[in-house]
Amino acid sequence: PTIGNIMASRWAYEALTVAQFKDNEYEKRFFEFDKKMSFANWKKDQWESNLDTKLTNFYRISQSKSPLHSEIDKSKRDGQIIVNEIRKEVKNFNSSNLFSSDKLEELLSTIENNDMQKKDYLQLHNYLTSIRDYYMNQYNEASNKKDKILISEIAPSKSLINKLKDFKKNKEISPKEYRSYKSLMSYLKKYRFQEYKNKYNNHSLEDFVTNSNSLSFITENETGLIQKSDPIYLDPIGKKYFGSHFYSPSKYFLDYKFDTFNANIIVIWLMTLLLTITLYFDVLRKILENFTEIFSIFKSKTN
């Protein structure tokens, strides 16, 4: 809201909250993977299924001989959302190469002109499926990279395992002792890593910035779908500097991407500079005097 954007405390709170979550010693190692997984998960589970449902309903109503007025209104709204969302997807992510841009626009025009045929419906359905498959691959890729780091943290090192194997081979330790030592090393590394995670991971803060207490993952307005889950992992692509959602990890200005902490500090300094200039030139007093004078003139005229 506009009233929030003029409050310095709003910018300071967001800057500190976002920085404490994503830049702490634990999370900063996994943040990019978690962000990619979160976005891909929302796209394939919420966005794609929602659009596919709207597409099916749109086609069903377009083929109906006597649809209700409420169904027609909903169909128009759903059709516009489908068109807007697919165009945004092509512009910002280009997640599917199933059709050329001209072919895709031809398919979208069947929605805008309300003359969709079955073959058009099936092609758009396949297009959405290809996007879902793309994000499934994106999720798996990020998950595998994160798992490699986690395994390296909790599994005993190869050099240590090889050393234990040599001891067992030379009969310096028994097979039973080998298994015991190996299990002990695994336990100690897991325990150490968990302690490391607990030291930096703030569960209450995580609940706030991921909106995990809400059961709403997606909502919509007249023009498109809106992600409600994991705001800390969602880059405000296509949003203006002051239009970014709360807890966004970054902000865009003139197509340049800025970290939220740095961006918010700049805003606070600009507010400070503006207030300093205002006080130095006594702007507030002059405004109040002029306002009082104008109010007096207006009051005298009304009387």
Coordinates of C-alpha atoms in Angstrom, one line a residue, residues 140-243:
N140 CA 14.8 -31.8 -9.7
E141 CA 17.9 -30.1 -10.9
A142 CA 18.0 -27.6 -8.0
S143 CA 17.0 -30.4 -5.5
N144 CA 19.9 -32.6 -6.7
K145 CA 22.4 -29.8 -6.4
K146 CA 21.2 -29.0 -2.8
D147 CA 21.3 -32.7 -1.9
K148 CA 24.9 -33.0 -3.0
I149 CA 25.9 -30.2 -0.6
L150 CA 23.8 -31.7 2.2
I151 CA 25.3 -35.2 1.7
S152 CA 28.8 -33.7 1.7
E153 CA 28.0 -32.1 5.1
I154 CA 26.5 -35.2 6.8
A155 CA 28.4 -38.1 5.2
P156 CA 31.9 -39.1 6.4
S157 CA 34.6 -38.0 4.0
K158 CA 35.9 -40.4 1.4
S159 CA 39.4 -40.2 2.8
L160 CA 38.2 -41.2 6.3
I161 CA 36.2 -44.1 4.9
N162 CA 39.2 -45.3 2.8
K163 CA 41.4 -45.1 6.0
L164 CA 38.9 -47.3 7.9
K165 CA 38.8 -49.7 5.0
D166 CA 42.6 -50.0 5.1
F167 CA 42.4 -50.7 8.8
K168 CA 39.9 -53.4 8.2
K169 CA 41.9 -54.8 5.3
N170 CA 45.0 -55.0 7.4
K171 CA 42.9 -56.5 10.2
E172 CA 43.7 -53.6 12.5
I173 CA 40.0 -53.4 13.2
S174 CA 37.3 -56.0 12.8
P175 CA 34.4 -55.7 10.3
K176 CA 32.1 -55.0 13.3
E177 CA 34.4 -52.2 14.5
Y178 CA 34.5 -50.8 11.0
R179 CA 30.7 -50.6 10.8
S180 CA 30.6 -49.0 14.3
Y181 CA 33.2 -46.4 13.5
K182 CA 31.5 -45.6 10.2
S183 CA 28.1 -45.2 12.0
L184 CA 29.7 -43.1 14.7
M185 CA 31.3 -40.7 12.2
S186 CA 28.0 -40.4 10.3
Y187 CA 26.2 -39.6 13.5
L188 CA 28.7 -37.0 14.6
K189 CA 28.7 -35.2 11.3
K190 CA 24.8 -35.2 11.2
Y191 CA 24.8 -33.9 14.8
R192 CA 27.3 -31.2 14.0
F193 CA 25.4 -30.1 10.9
Q194 CA 22.1 -30.0 12.8
E195 CA 23.7 -27.8 15.5
Y196 CA 25.1 -25.5 12.8
K197 CA 21.6 -25.3 11.2
N198 CA 19.9 -24.6 14.5
K199 CA 22.4 -21.9 15.3
Y200 CA 21.3 -19.8 12.4
N201 CA 17.8 -21.0 11.4
N202 CA 15.0 -19.0 13.0
H203 CA 11.7 -20.9 12.6
S204 CA 9.5 -18.0 13.6
L205 CA 11.2 -15.8 11.1
E206 CA 10.9 -18.5 8.5
D207 CA 7.1 -18.8 9.1
F208 CA 6.8 -15.0 8.4
V209 CA 8.8 -14.8 5.2
T210 CA 7.4 -18.0 3.7
N211 CA 3.8 -17.3 4.7
S212 CA 3.7 -20.9 5.9
N213 CA 0.8 -20.4 8.3
S214 CA -1.5 -19.6 5.4
L215 CA -3.3 -22.3 3.4
S216 CA -3.6 -20.0 0.4
F217 CA -1.0 -20.7 -2.2
I218 CA -2.5 -18.9 -5.1
T219 CA -5.1 -16.2 -5.8
E220 CA -6.2 -14.2 -8.8
N221 CA -7.4 -10.8 -9.9
E222 CA -9.0 -9.6 -13.2
T223 CA -5.7 -9.9 -15.1
G224 CA -3.8 -12.9 -13.7
L225 CA -2.7 -15.3 -11.1
I226 CA -0.8 -14.3 -7.9
Q227 CA 1.6 -16.4 -5.9
K228 CA 0.8 -16.2 -2.1
S229 CA 3.3 -18.8 -0.9
D230 CA 7.0 -18.3 -0.2
P231 CA 7.3 -14.5 -0.9
I232 CA 10.9 -14.6 0.3
Y233 CA 11.8 -16.9 -2.7
L234 CA 9.8 -14.9 -5.3
D235 CA 11.6 -12.3 -7.4
P236 CA 9.2 -9.5 -8.3
I237 CA 9.8 -9.8 -12.1
G238 CA 7.8 -7.3 -14.1
K239 CA 7.0 -5.3 -10.9
K240 CA 8.0 -1.7 -10.4
Y241 CA 10.4 -0.7 -7.6
F242 CA 7.7 0.4 -5.2
G243 CA 5.3 -2.3 -6.4

